[in-house]
PDB file of C-alpha atoms and ligand atoms in Angstrom:
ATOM      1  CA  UNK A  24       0.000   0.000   0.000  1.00 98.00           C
ATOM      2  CA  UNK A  25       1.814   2.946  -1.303  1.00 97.00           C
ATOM      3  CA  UNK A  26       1.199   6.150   0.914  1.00 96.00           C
ATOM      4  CA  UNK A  27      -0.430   9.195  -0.803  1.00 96.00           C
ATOM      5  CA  UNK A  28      -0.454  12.766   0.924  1.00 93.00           C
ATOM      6  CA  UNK A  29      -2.743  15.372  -0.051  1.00 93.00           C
ATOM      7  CA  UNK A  30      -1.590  18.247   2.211  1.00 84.00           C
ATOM      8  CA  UNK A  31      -1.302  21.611   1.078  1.00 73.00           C
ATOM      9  CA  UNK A  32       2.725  22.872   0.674  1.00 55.00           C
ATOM     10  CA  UNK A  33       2.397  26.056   2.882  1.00 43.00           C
ATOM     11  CA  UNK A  34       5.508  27.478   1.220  1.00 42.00           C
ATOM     12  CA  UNK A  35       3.626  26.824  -2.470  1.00 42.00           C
ATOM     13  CA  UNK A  36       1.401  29.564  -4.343  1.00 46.00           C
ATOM     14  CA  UNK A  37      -0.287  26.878  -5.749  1.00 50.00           C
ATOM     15  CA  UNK A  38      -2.177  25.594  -2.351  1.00 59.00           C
ATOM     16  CA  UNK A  39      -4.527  22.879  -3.042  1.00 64.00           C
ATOM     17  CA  UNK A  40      -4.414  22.784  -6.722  1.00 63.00           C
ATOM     18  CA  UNK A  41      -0.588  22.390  -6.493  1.00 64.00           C
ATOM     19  CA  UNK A  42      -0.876  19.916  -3.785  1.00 86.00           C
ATOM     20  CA  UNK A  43      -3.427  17.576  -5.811  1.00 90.00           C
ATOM     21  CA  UNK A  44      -1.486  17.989  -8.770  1.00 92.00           C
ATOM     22  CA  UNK A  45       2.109  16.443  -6.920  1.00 92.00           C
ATOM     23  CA  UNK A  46      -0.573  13.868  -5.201  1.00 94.00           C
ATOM     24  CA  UNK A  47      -1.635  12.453  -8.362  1.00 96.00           C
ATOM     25  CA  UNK A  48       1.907  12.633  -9.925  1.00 95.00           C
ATOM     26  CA  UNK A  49       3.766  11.103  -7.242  1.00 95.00           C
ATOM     27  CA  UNK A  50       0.109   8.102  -6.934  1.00 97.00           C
ATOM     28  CA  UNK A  51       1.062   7.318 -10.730  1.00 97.00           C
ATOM     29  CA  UNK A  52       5.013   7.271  -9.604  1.00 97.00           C
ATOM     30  CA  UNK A  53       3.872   4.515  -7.203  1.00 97.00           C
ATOM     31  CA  UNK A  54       1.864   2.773  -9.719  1.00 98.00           C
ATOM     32  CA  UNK A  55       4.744   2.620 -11.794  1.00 98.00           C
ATOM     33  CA  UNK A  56       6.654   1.328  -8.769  1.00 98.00           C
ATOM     34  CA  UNK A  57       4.246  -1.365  -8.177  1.00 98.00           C
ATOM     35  CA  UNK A  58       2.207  -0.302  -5.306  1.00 98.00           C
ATOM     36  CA  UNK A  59      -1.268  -2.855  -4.989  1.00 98.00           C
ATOM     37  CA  UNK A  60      -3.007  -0.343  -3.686  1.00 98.00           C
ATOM     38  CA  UNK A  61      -2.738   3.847  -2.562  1.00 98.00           C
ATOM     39  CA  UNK A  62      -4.268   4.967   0.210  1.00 97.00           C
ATOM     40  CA  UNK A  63      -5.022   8.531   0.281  1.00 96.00           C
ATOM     41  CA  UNK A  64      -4.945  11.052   3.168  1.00 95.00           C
ATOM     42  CA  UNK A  65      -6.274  14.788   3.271  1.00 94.00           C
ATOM     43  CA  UNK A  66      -5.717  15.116   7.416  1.00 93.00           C
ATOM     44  CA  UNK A  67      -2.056  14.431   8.836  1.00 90.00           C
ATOM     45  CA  UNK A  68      -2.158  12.042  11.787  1.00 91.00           C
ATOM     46  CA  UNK A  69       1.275  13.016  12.990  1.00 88.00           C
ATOM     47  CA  UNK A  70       1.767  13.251  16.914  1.00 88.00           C
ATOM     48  CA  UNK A  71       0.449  16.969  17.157  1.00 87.00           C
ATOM     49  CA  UNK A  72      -1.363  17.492  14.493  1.00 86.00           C
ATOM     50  CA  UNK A  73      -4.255  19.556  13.950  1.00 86.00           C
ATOM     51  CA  UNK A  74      -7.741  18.592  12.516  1.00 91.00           C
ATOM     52  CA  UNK A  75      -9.075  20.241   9.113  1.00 94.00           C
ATOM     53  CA  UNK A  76     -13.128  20.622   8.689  1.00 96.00           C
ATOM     54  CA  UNK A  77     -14.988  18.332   6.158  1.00 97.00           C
ATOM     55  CA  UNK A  78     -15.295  20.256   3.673  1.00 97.00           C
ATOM     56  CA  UNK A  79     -11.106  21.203   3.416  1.00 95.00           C
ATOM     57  CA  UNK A  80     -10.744  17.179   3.677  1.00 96.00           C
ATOM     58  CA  UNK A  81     -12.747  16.571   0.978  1.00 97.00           C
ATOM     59  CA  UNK A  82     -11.450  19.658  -0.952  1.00 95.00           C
ATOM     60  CA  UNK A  83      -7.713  17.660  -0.736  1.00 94.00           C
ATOM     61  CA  UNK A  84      -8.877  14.149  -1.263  1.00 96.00           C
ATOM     62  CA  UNK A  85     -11.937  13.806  -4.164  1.00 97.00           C
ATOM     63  CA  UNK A  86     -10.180  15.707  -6.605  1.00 96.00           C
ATOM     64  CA  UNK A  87      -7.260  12.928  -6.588  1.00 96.00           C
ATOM     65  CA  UNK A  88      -9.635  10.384  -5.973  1.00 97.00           C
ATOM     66  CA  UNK A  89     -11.285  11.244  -9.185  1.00 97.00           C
ATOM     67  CA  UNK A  90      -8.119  11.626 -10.938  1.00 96.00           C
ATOM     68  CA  UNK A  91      -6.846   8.124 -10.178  1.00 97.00           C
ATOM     69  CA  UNK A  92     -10.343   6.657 -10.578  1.00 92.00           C
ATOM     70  CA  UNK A  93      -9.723   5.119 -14.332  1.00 92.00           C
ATOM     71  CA  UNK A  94      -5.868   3.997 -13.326  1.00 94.00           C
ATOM     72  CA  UNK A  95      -7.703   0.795 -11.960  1.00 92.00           C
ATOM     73  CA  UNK A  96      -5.435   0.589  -8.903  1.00 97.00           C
ATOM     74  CA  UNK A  97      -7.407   0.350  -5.607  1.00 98.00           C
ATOM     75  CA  UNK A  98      -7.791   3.447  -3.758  1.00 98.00           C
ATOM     76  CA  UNK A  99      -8.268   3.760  -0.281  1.00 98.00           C
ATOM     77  CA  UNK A 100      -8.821   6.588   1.724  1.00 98.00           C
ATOM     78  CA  UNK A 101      -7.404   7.370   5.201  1.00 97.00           C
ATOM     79  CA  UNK A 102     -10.180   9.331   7.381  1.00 98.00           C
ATOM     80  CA  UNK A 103     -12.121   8.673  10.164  1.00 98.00           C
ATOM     81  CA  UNK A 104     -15.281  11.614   9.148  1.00 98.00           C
ATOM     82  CA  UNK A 105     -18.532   9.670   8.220  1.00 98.00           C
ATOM     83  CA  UNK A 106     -19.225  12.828   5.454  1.00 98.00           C
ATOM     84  CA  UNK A 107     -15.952  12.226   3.923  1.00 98.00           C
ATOM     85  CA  UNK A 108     -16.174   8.315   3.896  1.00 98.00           C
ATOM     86  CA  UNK A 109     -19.474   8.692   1.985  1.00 98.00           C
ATOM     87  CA  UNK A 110     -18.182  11.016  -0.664  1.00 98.00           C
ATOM     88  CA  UNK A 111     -14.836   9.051  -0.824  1.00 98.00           C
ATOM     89  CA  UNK A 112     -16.760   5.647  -1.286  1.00 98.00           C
ATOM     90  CA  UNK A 113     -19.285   7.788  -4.090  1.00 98.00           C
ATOM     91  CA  UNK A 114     -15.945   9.047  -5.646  1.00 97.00           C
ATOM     92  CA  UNK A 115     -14.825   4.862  -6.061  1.00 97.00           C
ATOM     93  CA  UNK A 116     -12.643   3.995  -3.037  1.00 98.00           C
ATOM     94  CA  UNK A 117     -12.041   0.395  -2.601  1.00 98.00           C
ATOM     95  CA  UNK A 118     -11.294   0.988   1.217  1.00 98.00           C
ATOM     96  CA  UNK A 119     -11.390   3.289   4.385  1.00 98.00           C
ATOM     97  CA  UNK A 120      -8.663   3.345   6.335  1.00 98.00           C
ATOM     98  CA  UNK A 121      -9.821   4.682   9.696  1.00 98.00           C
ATOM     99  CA  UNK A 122      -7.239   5.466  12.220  1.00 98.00           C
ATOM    100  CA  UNK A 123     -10.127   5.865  14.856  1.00 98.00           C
ATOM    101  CA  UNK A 124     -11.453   2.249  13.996  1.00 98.00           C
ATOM    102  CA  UNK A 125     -14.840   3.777  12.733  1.00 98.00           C
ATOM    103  CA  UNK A 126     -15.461   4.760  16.391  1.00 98.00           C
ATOM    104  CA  UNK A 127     -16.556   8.124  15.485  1.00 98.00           C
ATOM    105  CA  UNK A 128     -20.615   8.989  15.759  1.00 98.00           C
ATOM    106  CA  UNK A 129     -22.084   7.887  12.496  1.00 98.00           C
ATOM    107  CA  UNK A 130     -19.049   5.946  10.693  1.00 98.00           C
ATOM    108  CA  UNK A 131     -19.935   2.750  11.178  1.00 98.00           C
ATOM    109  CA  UNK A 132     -23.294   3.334   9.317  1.00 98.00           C
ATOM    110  CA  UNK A 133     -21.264   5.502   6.585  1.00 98.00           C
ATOM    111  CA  UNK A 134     -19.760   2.136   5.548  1.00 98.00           C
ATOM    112  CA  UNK A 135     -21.662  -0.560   6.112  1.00 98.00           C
ATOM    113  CA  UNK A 136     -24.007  -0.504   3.097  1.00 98.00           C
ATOM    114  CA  UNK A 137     -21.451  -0.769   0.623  1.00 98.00           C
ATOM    115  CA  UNK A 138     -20.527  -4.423   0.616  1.00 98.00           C
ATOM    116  CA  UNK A 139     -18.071  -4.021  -1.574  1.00 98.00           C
ATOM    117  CA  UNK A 140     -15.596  -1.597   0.458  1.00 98.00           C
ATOM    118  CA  UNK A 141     -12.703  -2.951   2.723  1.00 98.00           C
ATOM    119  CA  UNK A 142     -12.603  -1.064   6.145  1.00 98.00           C
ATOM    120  CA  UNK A 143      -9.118  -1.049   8.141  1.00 98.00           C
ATOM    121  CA  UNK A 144      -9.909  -0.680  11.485  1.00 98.00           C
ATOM    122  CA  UNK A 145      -6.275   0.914  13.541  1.00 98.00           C
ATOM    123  CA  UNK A 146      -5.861   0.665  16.831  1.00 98.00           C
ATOM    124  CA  UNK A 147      -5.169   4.384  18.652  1.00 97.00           C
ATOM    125  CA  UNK A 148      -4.606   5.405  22.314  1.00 96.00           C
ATOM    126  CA  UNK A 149      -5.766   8.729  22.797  1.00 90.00           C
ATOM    127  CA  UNK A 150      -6.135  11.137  19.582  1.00 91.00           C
ATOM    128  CA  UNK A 151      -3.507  12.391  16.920  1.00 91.00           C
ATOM    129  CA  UNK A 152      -3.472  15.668  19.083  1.00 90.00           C
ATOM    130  CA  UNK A 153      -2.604  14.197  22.305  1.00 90.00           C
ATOM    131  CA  UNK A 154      -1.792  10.648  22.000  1.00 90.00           C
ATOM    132  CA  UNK A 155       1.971  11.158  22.466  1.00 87.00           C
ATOM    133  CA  UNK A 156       1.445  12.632  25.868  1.00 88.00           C
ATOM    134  CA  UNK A 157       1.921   9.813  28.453  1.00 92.00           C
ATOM    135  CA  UNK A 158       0.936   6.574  26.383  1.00 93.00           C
ATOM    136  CA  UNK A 159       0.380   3.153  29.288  1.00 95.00           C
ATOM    137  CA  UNK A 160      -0.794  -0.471  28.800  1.00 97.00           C
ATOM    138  CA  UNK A 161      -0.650  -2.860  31.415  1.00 97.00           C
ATOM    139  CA  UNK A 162      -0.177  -5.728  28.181  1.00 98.00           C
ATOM    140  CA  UNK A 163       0.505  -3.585  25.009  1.00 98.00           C
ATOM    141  CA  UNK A 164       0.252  -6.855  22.939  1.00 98.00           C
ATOM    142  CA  UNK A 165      -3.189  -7.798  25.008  1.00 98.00           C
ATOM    143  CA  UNK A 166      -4.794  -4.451  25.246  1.00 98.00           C
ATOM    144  CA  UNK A 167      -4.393  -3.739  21.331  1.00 98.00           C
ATOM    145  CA  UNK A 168      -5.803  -7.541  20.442  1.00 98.00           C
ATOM    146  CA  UNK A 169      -9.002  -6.588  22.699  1.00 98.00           C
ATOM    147  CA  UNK A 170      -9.019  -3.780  21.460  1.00 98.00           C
ATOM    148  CA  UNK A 171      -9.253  -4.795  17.621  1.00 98.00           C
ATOM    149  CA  UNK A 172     -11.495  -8.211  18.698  1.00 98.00           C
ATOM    150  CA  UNK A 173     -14.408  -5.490  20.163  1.00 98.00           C
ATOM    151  CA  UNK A 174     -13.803  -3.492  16.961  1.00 98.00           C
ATOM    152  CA  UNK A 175     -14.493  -6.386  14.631  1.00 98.00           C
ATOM    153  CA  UNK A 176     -17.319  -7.009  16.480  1.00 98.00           C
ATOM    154  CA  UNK A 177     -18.521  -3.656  16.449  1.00 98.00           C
ATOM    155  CA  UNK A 178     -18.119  -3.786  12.331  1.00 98.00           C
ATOM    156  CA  UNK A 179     -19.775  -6.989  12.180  1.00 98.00           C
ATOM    157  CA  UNK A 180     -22.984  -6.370  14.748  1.00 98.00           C
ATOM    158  CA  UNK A 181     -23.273  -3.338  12.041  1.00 98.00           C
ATOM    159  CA  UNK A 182     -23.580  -5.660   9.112  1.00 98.00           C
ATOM    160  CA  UNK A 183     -20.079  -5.647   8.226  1.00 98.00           C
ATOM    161  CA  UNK A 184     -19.174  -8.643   6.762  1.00 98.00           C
ATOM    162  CA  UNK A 185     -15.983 -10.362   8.660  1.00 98.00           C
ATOM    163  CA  UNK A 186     -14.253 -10.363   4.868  1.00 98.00           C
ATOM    164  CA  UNK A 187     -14.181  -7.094   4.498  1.00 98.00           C
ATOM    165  CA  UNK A 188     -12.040  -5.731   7.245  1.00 98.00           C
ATOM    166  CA  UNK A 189      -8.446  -5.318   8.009  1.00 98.00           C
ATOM    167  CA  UNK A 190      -6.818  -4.721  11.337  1.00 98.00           C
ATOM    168  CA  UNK A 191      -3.672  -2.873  12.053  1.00 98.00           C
ATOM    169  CA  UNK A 192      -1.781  -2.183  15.559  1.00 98.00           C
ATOM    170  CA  UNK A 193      -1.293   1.356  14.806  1.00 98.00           C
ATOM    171  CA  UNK A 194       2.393   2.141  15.516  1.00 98.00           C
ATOM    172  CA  UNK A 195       3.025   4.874  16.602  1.00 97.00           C
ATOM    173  CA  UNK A 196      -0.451   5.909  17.711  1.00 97.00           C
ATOM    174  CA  UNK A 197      -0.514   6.424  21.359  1.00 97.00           C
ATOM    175  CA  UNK A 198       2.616   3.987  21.919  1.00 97.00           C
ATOM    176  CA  UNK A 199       6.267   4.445  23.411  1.00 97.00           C
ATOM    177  CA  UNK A 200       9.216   3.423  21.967  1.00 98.00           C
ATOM    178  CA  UNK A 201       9.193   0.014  23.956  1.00 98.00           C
ATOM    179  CA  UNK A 202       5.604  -0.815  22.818  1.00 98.00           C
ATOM    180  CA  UNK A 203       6.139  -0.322  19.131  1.00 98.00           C
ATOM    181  CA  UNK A 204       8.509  -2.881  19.018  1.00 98.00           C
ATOM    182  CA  UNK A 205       6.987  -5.076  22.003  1.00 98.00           C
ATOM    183  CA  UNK A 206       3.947  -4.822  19.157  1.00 98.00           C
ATOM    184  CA  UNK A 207       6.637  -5.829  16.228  1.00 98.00           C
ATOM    185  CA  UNK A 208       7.801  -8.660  17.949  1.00 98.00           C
ATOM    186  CA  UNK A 209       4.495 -10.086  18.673  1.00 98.00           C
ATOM    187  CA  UNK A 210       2.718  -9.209  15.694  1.00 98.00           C
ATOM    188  CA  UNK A 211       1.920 -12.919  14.810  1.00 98.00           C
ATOM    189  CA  UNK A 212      -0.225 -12.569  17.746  1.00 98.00           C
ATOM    190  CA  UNK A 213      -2.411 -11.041  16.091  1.00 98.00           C
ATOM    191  CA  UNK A 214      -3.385 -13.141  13.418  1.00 98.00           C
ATOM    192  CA  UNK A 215      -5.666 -15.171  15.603  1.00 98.00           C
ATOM    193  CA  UNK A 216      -7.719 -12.712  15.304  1.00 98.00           C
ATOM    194  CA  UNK A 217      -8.873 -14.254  12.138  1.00 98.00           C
ATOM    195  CA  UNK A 218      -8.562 -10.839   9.824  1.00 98.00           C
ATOM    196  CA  UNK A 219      -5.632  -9.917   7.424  1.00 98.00           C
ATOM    197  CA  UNK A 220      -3.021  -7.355   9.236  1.00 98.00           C
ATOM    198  CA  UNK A 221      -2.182  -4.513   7.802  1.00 98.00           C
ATOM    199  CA  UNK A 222       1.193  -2.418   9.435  1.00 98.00           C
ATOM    200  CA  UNK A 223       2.277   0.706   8.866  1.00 98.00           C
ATOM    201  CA  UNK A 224       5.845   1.416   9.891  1.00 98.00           C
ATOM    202  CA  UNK A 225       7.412   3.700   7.046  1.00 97.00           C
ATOM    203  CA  UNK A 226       9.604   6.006   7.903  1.00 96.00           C
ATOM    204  CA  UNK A 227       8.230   6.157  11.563  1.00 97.00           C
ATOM    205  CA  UNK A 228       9.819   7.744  14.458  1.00 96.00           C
ATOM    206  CA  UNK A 229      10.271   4.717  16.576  1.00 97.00           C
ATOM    207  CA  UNK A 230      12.669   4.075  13.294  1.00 98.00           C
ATOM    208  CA  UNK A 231      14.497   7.500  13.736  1.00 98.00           C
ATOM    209  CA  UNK A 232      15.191   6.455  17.527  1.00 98.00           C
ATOM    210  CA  UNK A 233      16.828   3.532  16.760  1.00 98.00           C
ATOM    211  CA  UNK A 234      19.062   4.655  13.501  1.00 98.00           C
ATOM    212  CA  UNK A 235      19.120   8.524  14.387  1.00 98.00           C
ATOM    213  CA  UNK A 236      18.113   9.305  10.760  1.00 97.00           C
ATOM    214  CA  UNK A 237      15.551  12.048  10.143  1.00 96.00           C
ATOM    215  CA  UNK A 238      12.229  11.270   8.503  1.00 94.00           C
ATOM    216  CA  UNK A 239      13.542  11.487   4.837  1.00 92.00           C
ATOM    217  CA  UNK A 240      15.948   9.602   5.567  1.00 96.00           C
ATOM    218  CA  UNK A 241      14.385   6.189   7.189  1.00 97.00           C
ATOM    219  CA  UNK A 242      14.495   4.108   3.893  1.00 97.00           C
ATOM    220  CA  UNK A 243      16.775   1.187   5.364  1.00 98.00           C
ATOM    221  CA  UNK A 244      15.177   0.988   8.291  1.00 98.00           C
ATOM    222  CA  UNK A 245      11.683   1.344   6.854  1.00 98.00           C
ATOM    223  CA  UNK A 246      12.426  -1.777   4.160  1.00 98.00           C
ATOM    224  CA  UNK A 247      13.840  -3.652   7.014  1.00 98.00           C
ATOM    225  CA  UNK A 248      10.719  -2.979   9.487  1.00 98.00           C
ATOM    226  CA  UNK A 249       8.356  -3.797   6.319  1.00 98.00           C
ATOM    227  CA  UNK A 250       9.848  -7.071   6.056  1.00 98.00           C
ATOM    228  CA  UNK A 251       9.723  -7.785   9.847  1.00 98.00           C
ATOM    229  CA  UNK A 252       5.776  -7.298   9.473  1.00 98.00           C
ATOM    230  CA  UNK A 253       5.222  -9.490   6.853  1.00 98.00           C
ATOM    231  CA  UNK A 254       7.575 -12.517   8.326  1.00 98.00           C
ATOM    232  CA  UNK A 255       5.523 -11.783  11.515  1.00 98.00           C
ATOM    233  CA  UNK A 256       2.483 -12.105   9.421  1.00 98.00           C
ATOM    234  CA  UNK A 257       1.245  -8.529   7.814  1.00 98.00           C
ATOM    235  CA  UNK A 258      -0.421  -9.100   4.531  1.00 98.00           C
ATOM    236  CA  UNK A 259      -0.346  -5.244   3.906  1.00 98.00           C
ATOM    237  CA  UNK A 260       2.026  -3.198   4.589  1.00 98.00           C
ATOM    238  CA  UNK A 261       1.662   0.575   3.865  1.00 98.00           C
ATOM    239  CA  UNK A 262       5.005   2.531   2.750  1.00 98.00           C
ATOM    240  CA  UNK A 263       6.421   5.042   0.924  1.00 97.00           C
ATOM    241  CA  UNK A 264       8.911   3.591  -0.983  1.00 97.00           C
ATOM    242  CA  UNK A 265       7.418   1.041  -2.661  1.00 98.00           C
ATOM    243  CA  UNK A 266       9.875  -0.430  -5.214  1.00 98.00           C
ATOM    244  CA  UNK A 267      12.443  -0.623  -2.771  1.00 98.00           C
ATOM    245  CA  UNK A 268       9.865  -2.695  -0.463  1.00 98.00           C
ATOM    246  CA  UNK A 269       8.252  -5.081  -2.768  1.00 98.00           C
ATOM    247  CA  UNK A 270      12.153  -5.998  -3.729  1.00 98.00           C
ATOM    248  CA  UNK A 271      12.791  -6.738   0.188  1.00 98.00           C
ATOM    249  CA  UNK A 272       9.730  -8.448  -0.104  1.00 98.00           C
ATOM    250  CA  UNK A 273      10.234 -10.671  -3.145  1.00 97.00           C
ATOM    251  CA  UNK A 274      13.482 -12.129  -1.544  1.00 97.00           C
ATOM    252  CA  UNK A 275      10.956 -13.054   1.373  1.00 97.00           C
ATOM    253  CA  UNK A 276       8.486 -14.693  -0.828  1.00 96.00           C
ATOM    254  CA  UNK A 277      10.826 -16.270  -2.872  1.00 96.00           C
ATOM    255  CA  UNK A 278      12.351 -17.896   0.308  1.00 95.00           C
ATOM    256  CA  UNK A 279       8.878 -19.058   1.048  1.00 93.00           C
ATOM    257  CA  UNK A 280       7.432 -20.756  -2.302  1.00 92.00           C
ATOM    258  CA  UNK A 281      11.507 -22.514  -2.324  1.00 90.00           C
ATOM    259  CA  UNK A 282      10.522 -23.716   1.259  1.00 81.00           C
ATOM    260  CA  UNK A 283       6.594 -24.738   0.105  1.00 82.00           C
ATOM    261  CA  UNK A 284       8.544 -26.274  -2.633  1.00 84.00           C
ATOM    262  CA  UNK A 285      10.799 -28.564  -0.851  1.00 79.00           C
ATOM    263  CA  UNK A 286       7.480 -29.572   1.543  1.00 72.00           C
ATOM    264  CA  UNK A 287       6.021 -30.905  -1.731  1.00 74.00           C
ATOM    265  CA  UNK A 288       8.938 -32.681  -2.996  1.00 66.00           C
ATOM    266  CA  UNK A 289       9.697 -34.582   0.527  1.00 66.00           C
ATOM    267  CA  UNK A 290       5.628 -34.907   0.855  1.00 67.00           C
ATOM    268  CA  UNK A 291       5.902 -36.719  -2.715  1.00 67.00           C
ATOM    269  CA  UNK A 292       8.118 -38.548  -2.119  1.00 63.00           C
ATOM    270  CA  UNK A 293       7.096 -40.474   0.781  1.00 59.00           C
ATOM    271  CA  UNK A 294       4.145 -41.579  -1.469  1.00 53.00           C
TER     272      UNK A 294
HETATM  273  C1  9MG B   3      -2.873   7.112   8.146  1.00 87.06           C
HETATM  274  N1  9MG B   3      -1.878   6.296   8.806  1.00 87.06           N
HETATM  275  C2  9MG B   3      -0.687   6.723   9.303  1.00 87.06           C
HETATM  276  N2  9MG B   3      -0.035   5.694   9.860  1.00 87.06           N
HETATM  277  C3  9MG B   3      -0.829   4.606   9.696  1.00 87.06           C
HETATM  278  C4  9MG B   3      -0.726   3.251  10.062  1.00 87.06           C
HETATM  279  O1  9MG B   3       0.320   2.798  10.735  1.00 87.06           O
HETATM  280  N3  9MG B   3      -1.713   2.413   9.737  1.00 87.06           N
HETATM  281  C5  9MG B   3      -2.809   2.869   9.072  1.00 87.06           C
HETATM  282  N4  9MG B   3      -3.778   1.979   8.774  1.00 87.06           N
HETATM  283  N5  9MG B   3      -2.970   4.144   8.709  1.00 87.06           N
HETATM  284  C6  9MG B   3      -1.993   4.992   9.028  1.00 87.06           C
END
């Protein structure tokens, strides 16, 4: 899942047109990359950040939405508004990817009609505004796989069919340093949760603290945390650099059809 920004440049004249503009050129730079799906985002959910009103969120995101609409890659849209779910489903998304695990007033009804959209649901401690504060579990690992468990069933006592939702941890939302990678190492326990796992590590902080590299700058240690997802079981990751992580991942994959390969042969051959 390549990543997809829509957030005005405040140093650019341009302002939103210029912004949707570099959003669709740099969406079709992913496609070209290889990215299986884009997921689109009009409202930063960086530590701090501030919230923008519908109708600027919608402003950033259905213009690119439409753009990208005949490339015939899936589009999903990060936001946790009902109003902008609606028009981004209406505009074609394949998916919402709600951050707030469609907890807000009126977003699990936004969705559930439309039985052919994906929801991620993300796990969050606190909101993008304050969650950095003073983030405690007494079980990280626990308290996130509750969490996602009553999500699911929230989503599914709406009428949203199990197959259409995703689950993701949500690192770096509302976790310390410790967590993140308490969460990384025990990712695989998550997968008994029954739904595919989706984990978005590019370019994080909890990277930076580790390496020392600033944001830009994470691309190592962003392929290498990508890779650690999947071999703990993600079956999405979302990134920025997506050629460079598909070719991480194809080494993985490779190992694993060679290994599903040798099974086979030493299965055969005991018949
Ligand atoms: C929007 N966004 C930023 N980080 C994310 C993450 O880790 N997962 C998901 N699903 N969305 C994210």
């Amino acid at each position: 899942m390549g990543i997809i920004n829509v957030t005005p440049d405040s140093f650019s004249d341009g302002g939103l047109y210029l912004s949707a503009q570099q959003a669709i050129a740099h969406a079709k730079h992913l496609i070209d990359e290889g990215a299986d799906i884009l997921d689109i985002g009009g409202e930063s959910t960086r530590p701090g950040s501030q919230q923008v009103s519908i109708d600027e969120e919608l402003n950033r995101v259905i213009p690119v939405l439409e753009a990208l609409a005949d490339s015939q890659i899936p589009l999903s849209v990060d936001t946790s508004k009902p109003e902008v779910m609606k028009h981004a489903i209406a505009a074609g998304a394949f998916m919402i990817n709600d951050v707030n695990a469609l907890r807000n007033p009126g977003a699990l009804e936004a969705v559930a009609p439309h039985e052919q959209v994906q929801i991620c649901l993300m796990h969050m401690q606190g909101t993008p505004q304050t969650m950095q504060a003073n983030p405690q579990y007494y079980d990280i690992v626990q308290e996130v796989k509750d969490f996602l468990q009553q999500r699911i069933q929230a989503a599914k006592s709406a009428g949203i069919a199990e197959e259409r939702l995703v689950i993701d941890p949500g690192f770096g939302f509302g976790k310390t340093l410790q967590h993140n990678f308490t969460l990384l190492n025990q990712l695989d326990q998550l997968t008994s949760l029954g739904v595919p796992l989706l984990a978005g590590l590019s370019r994080k902080s909890m990277l930076g603290a580790i390496t020392g590299n600033s944001a830009n700058y994470r691309i190592h240690e962003s392929i290498a945390a990508a890779l650690l997802a999947v071999v703990k079981g993600a079956k999405i990751v979302r990134v920025h650099d997506v050629k460079a992580t598909k070719e991480a991942l194809a080494i993985h994959n490779a190992m694993r059809n060679c290994a599903a390969q040798e099974i086979n042969v030493s299965t055969s051959n005991r018949n």
